Amino acid sequence: MRHKLLQSATVALTAALALAGCSAGSSTSSDSADSSADTTVTFRLWDETAAASYEKSFAEFEKQNPGIEVDVEVVPWADYWTELRADVAEGNAADVFWMNNSYFGNYADSGNLIDVDTALGENAKKDWTPSVVKQFTRDKTLWGVPQTYDAGIAVYYNKKLLDEAGIDPSTLKDLEWNPDEAKDTFLPVAQKLTKDTSGRDRLNGEFDANAIATFGTNLGYDLQAILLPYIGSNGGQFQDGDDFDFADAKTTEAVEYVVKAVNDKKVAPPASDTNDNSDFSRDAFLEGKIALFQSGLYNLKSIDEGADFEWGVAPAPAGPAGNVTVTNGIVAAGNAQSEHLDATKKVLTWLGSTEGDTYLATDGAALPAVDSAQKVFLDYWKKQDVDVTPFLDAVKAAKPIESPSGVNYAAGFAAYDPIFKQIFAGQTPVSDGLKKAQDAANVAINK
């Protein structure tokens, strides 16, 4: 399941989410409905695979908590945030819902989320992945129960394509990207892996760029898997506090490198394929049309089930500032306006327990954010003979770059996203485009 950063069609949130009703964390009502009759707690998320795991988890929860039923509903990512905003405004939101760090600030500040520290106690988070806890802590208060942990970014490789190009997979760990071509060892490998329909690689003078059969890499406009790691590994940044700050020299260099790989070197799919289809590169990798696919654990299950070739995982190429990754998580947020606060808090407590979160790991679908449940995930993939350590080691290699967030981040995203797409389509120079996008995004978040 993918913890998606804001890189697909969405509707900008406004700060006007404050609603009448209980404040976050309020629990003074006795929830009489819970004690007198069966109570149904609704749980919403955007991922079908995870939903199946949650169904199993809640079946056990219901055995241990007679009188409480949990209904799981899936809303597709493309509609998720629009529906959530409308439902919260109308007082019809689910009792518990998945939340990512890009959006939660608005809901937390507006009193729509249960204060987890108060509801579950300060000690509840001692077994939760610290980086996920940090991401969803605002004003020293935790606003969701950690569910999944993405760890870091790494590179899936197609061994058949590497063998055909004469590249030993073990050498991938030593690759480095650099704005200085004389020091760059990554693009030459990507060029060697990019082949036209006649089998000529990108280094061949007769290579036909109009008839590309396989791309060397998936570099492109993917904020989580590509841009943030490249920006961070060049010493750049994306935000300064809630303000956007991606027009600096180091960030510009990193984006120019990625855009050049797409439009000039042509070692990655064009923006016309990837700008509006976040799954294009993954699907192309599964079809044997991309040799190196930089991504996260959120695509591991899909690749394991969909690849009909031998594949493996290697570290992402390091940059001038080292191997810097981005790491993310998802939480289950409680609706502070729930009519069943007591039952909702019991569900949140279950989701934050080893037993409750383990169900996400039993078939390898996601790495739990409850630390004591992570061994199940690691053991599953060890039995499948898949080494997931590159994803975990990426977080240890250097201080991760923070994923974007902020109370009005969605409004900022809506402003900068179309300009970024123009940059990757080659319609706007990188430096000019980043400055324009930064200015537009900062105006949007401060309205």
PDB file of C-alpha atoms in Angstrom, residues 229-328:
ATOM      1  CA  PRO A 229      15.595  11.777  -1.837  1.00  0.00           C
ATOM      2  CA  TYR A 230      17.455  13.560  -4.648  1.00  0.00           C
ATOM      3  CA  ILE A 231      16.899  16.967  -3.077  1.00  0.00           C
ATOM      4  CA  GLY A 232      18.025  15.733   0.326  1.00  0.00           C
ATOM      5  CA  SER A 233      21.055  13.889  -1.021  1.00  0.00           C
ATOM      6  CA  ASN A 234      22.232  17.105  -2.663  1.00  0.00           C
ATOM      7  CA  GLY A 235      21.876  19.094   0.561  1.00  0.00           C
ATOM      8  CA  GLY A 236      18.700  20.889  -0.525  1.00  0.00           C
ATOM      9  CA  GLN A 237      15.326  21.224   1.154  1.00  0.00           C
ATOM     10  CA  PHE A 238      11.655  21.413   0.274  1.00  0.00           C
ATOM     11  CA  GLN A 239      10.207  23.350   3.182  1.00  0.00           C
ATOM     12  CA  ASP A 240      11.344  25.708   5.910  1.00  0.00           C
ATOM     13  CA  GLY A 241       8.742  25.204   8.599  1.00  0.00           C
ATOM     14  CA  ASP A 242       5.378  25.394   6.848  1.00  0.00           C
ATOM     15  CA  ASP A 243       6.786  27.637   4.100  1.00  0.00           C
ATOM     16  CA  PHE A 244       7.980  26.184   0.813  1.00  0.00           C
ATOM     17  CA  ASP A 245      11.682  26.644   0.138  1.00  0.00           C
ATOM     18  CA  PHE A 246      12.615  24.592  -2.934  1.00  0.00           C
ATOM     19  CA  ALA A 247      14.057  27.304  -5.193  1.00  0.00           C
ATOM     20  CA  ASP A 248      17.501  27.280  -3.550  1.00  0.00           C
ATOM     21  CA  ALA A 249      20.612  26.344  -5.539  1.00  0.00           C
ATOM     22  CA  LYS A 250      21.030  22.814  -4.147  1.00  0.00           C
ATOM     23  CA  THR A 251      17.399  21.860  -4.720  1.00  0.00           C
ATOM     24  CA  THR A 252      17.501  23.369  -8.203  1.00  0.00           C
ATOM     25  CA  GLU A 253      20.584  21.272  -9.044  1.00  0.00           C
ATOM     26  CA  ALA A 254      18.838  18.095  -7.903  1.00  0.00           C
ATOM     27  CA  VAL A 255      15.662  18.769  -9.882  1.00  0.00           C
ATOM     28  CA  GLU A 256      17.681  19.733 -12.952  1.00  0.00           C
ATOM     29  CA  TYR A 257      19.493  16.392 -12.755  1.00  0.00           C
ATOM     30  CA  VAL A 258      16.227  14.431 -12.667  1.00  0.00           C
ATOM     31  CA  VAL A 259      14.608  16.508 -15.432  1.00  0.00           C
ATOM     32  CA  LYS A 260      17.723  16.101 -17.580  1.00  0.00           C
ATOM     33  CA  ALA A 261      17.570  12.319 -17.128  1.00  0.00           C
ATOM     34  CA  VAL A 262      14.011  12.356 -18.457  1.00  0.00           C
ATOM     35  CA  ASN A 263      14.144  14.898 -21.267  1.00  0.00           C
ATOM     36  CA  ASP A 264      17.769  15.007 -22.436  1.00  0.00           C
ATOM     37  CA  LYS A 265      19.285  11.641 -21.588  1.00  0.00           C
ATOM     38  CA  LYS A 266      15.928   9.903 -22.127  1.00  0.00           C
ATOM     39  CA  VAL A 267      16.734   7.134 -19.671  1.00  0.00           C
ATOM     40  CA  ALA A 268      13.330   7.416 -17.977  1.00  0.00           C
ATOM     41  CA  PRO A 269       9.715   7.519 -19.207  1.00  0.00           C
ATOM     42  CA  PRO A 270       8.483  10.909 -20.444  1.00  0.00           C
ATOM     43  CA  ALA A 271       6.381  13.190 -18.262  1.00  0.00           C
ATOM     44  CA  SER A 272       3.439  12.633 -20.608  1.00  0.00           C
ATOM     45  CA  ASP A 273       3.280   9.086 -19.210  1.00  0.00           C
ATOM     46  CA  THR A 274       4.114   9.719 -15.574  1.00  0.00           C
ATOM     47  CA  ASN A 275       2.892  13.195 -14.568  1.00  0.00           C
ATOM     48  CA  ASP A 276      -0.723  12.129 -14.162  1.00  0.00           C
ATOM     49  CA  ASN A 277      -0.277   8.403 -13.524  1.00  0.00           C
ATOM     50  CA  SER A 278       1.575   7.649 -10.309  1.00  0.00           C
ATOM     51  CA  ASP A 279       1.480   3.909 -11.042  1.00  0.00           C
ATOM     52  CA  PHE A 280       2.875   4.087 -14.583  1.00  0.00           C
ATOM     53  CA  SER A 281       6.495   3.367 -13.665  1.00  0.00           C
ATOM     54  CA  ARG A 282       5.629   0.518 -11.316  1.00  0.00           C
ATOM     55  CA  ASP A 283       3.487  -1.097 -13.987  1.00  0.00           C
ATOM     56  CA  ALA A 284       6.217  -0.570 -16.604  1.00  0.00           C
ATOM     57  CA  PHE A 285       8.729  -2.220 -14.274  1.00  0.00           C
ATOM     58  CA  LEU A 286       6.417  -5.203 -13.877  1.00  0.00           C
ATOM     59  CA  GLU A 287       6.120  -5.394 -17.669  1.00  0.00           C
ATOM     60  CA  GLY A 288       9.907  -5.555 -17.992  1.00  0.00           C
ATOM     61  CA  LYS A 289      10.142  -2.071 -19.513  1.00  0.00           C
ATOM     62  CA  ILE A 290      12.145  -0.401 -16.719  1.00  0.00           C
ATOM     63  CA  ALA A 291      15.341  -1.886 -15.317  1.00  0.00           C
ATOM     64  CA  LEU A 292      15.748   0.133 -12.095  1.00  0.00           C
ATOM     65  CA  PHE A 293      12.629   1.178 -10.204  1.00  0.00           C
ATOM     66  CA  GLN A 294      13.262   3.525  -7.281  1.00  0.00           C
ATOM     67  CA  SER A 295      10.426   3.255  -4.778  1.00  0.00           C
ATOM     68  CA  GLY A 296       9.461   2.151  -1.273  1.00  0.00           C
ATOM     69  CA  LEU A 297       8.091  -0.744   0.719  1.00  0.00           C
ATOM     70  CA  TYR A 298       4.609   0.357  -0.307  1.00  0.00           C
ATOM     71  CA  ASN A 299       5.185  -1.305  -3.705  1.00  0.00           C
ATOM     72  CA  LEU A 300       6.864  -4.456  -2.398  1.00  0.00           C
ATOM     73  CA  LYS A 301       3.770  -6.654  -2.331  1.00  0.00           C
ATOM     74  CA  SER A 302       2.668  -5.570  -5.809  1.00  0.00           C
ATOM     75  CA  ILE A 303       6.089  -6.329  -7.252  1.00  0.00           C
ATOM     76  CA  ASP A 304       6.332  -9.690  -5.528  1.00  0.00           C
ATOM     77  CA  GLU A 305       2.926 -10.718  -6.870  1.00  0.00           C
ATOM     78  CA  GLY A 306       3.232  -9.123 -10.318  1.00  0.00           C
ATOM     79  CA  ALA A 307       6.806  -9.710 -11.493  1.00  0.00           C
ATOM     80  CA  ASP A 308       7.390 -12.780 -13.659  1.00  0.00           C
ATOM     81  CA  PHE A 309      11.160 -12.228 -13.689  1.00  0.00           C
ATOM     82  CA  GLU A 310      13.930 -12.465 -11.105  1.00  0.00           C
ATOM     83  CA  TRP A 311      14.241  -9.230  -9.180  1.00  0.00           C
ATOM     84  CA  GLY A 312      15.999  -7.832  -6.153  1.00  0.00           C
ATOM     85  CA  VAL A 313      16.473  -4.700  -4.068  1.00  0.00           C
ATOM     86  CA  ALA A 314      19.511  -2.415  -3.887  1.00  0.00           C
ATOM     87  CA  PRO A 315      20.204   0.898  -2.127  1.00  0.00           C
ATOM     88  CA  ALA A 316      19.178   4.068  -3.933  1.00  0.00           C
ATOM     89  CA  PRO A 317      22.143   5.948  -5.430  1.00  0.00           C
ATOM     90  CA  ALA A 318      23.825   8.327  -3.012  1.00  0.00           C
ATOM     91  CA  GLY A 319      24.263  11.993  -3.862  1.00  0.00           C
ATOM     92  CA  PRO A 320      26.899  14.585  -2.952  1.00  0.00           C
ATOM     93  CA  ALA A 321      25.408  14.783   0.568  1.00  0.00           C
ATOM     94  CA  GLY A 322      25.196  10.999   0.953  1.00  0.00           C
ATOM     95  CA  ASN A 323      22.278   8.585   0.811  1.00  0.00           C
ATOM     96  CA  VAL A 324      19.402  10.713   2.111  1.00  0.00           C
ATOM     97  CA  THR A 325      15.927   9.246   2.088  1.00  0.00           C
ATOM     98  CA  VAL A 326      12.426  10.333   2.999  1.00  0.00           C
ATOM     99  CA  THR A 327      10.370   8.263   5.389  1.00  0.00           C
ATOM    100  CA  ASN A 328       6.640   8.319   6.021  1.00  0.00           C
TER     101      ASN A 328
END
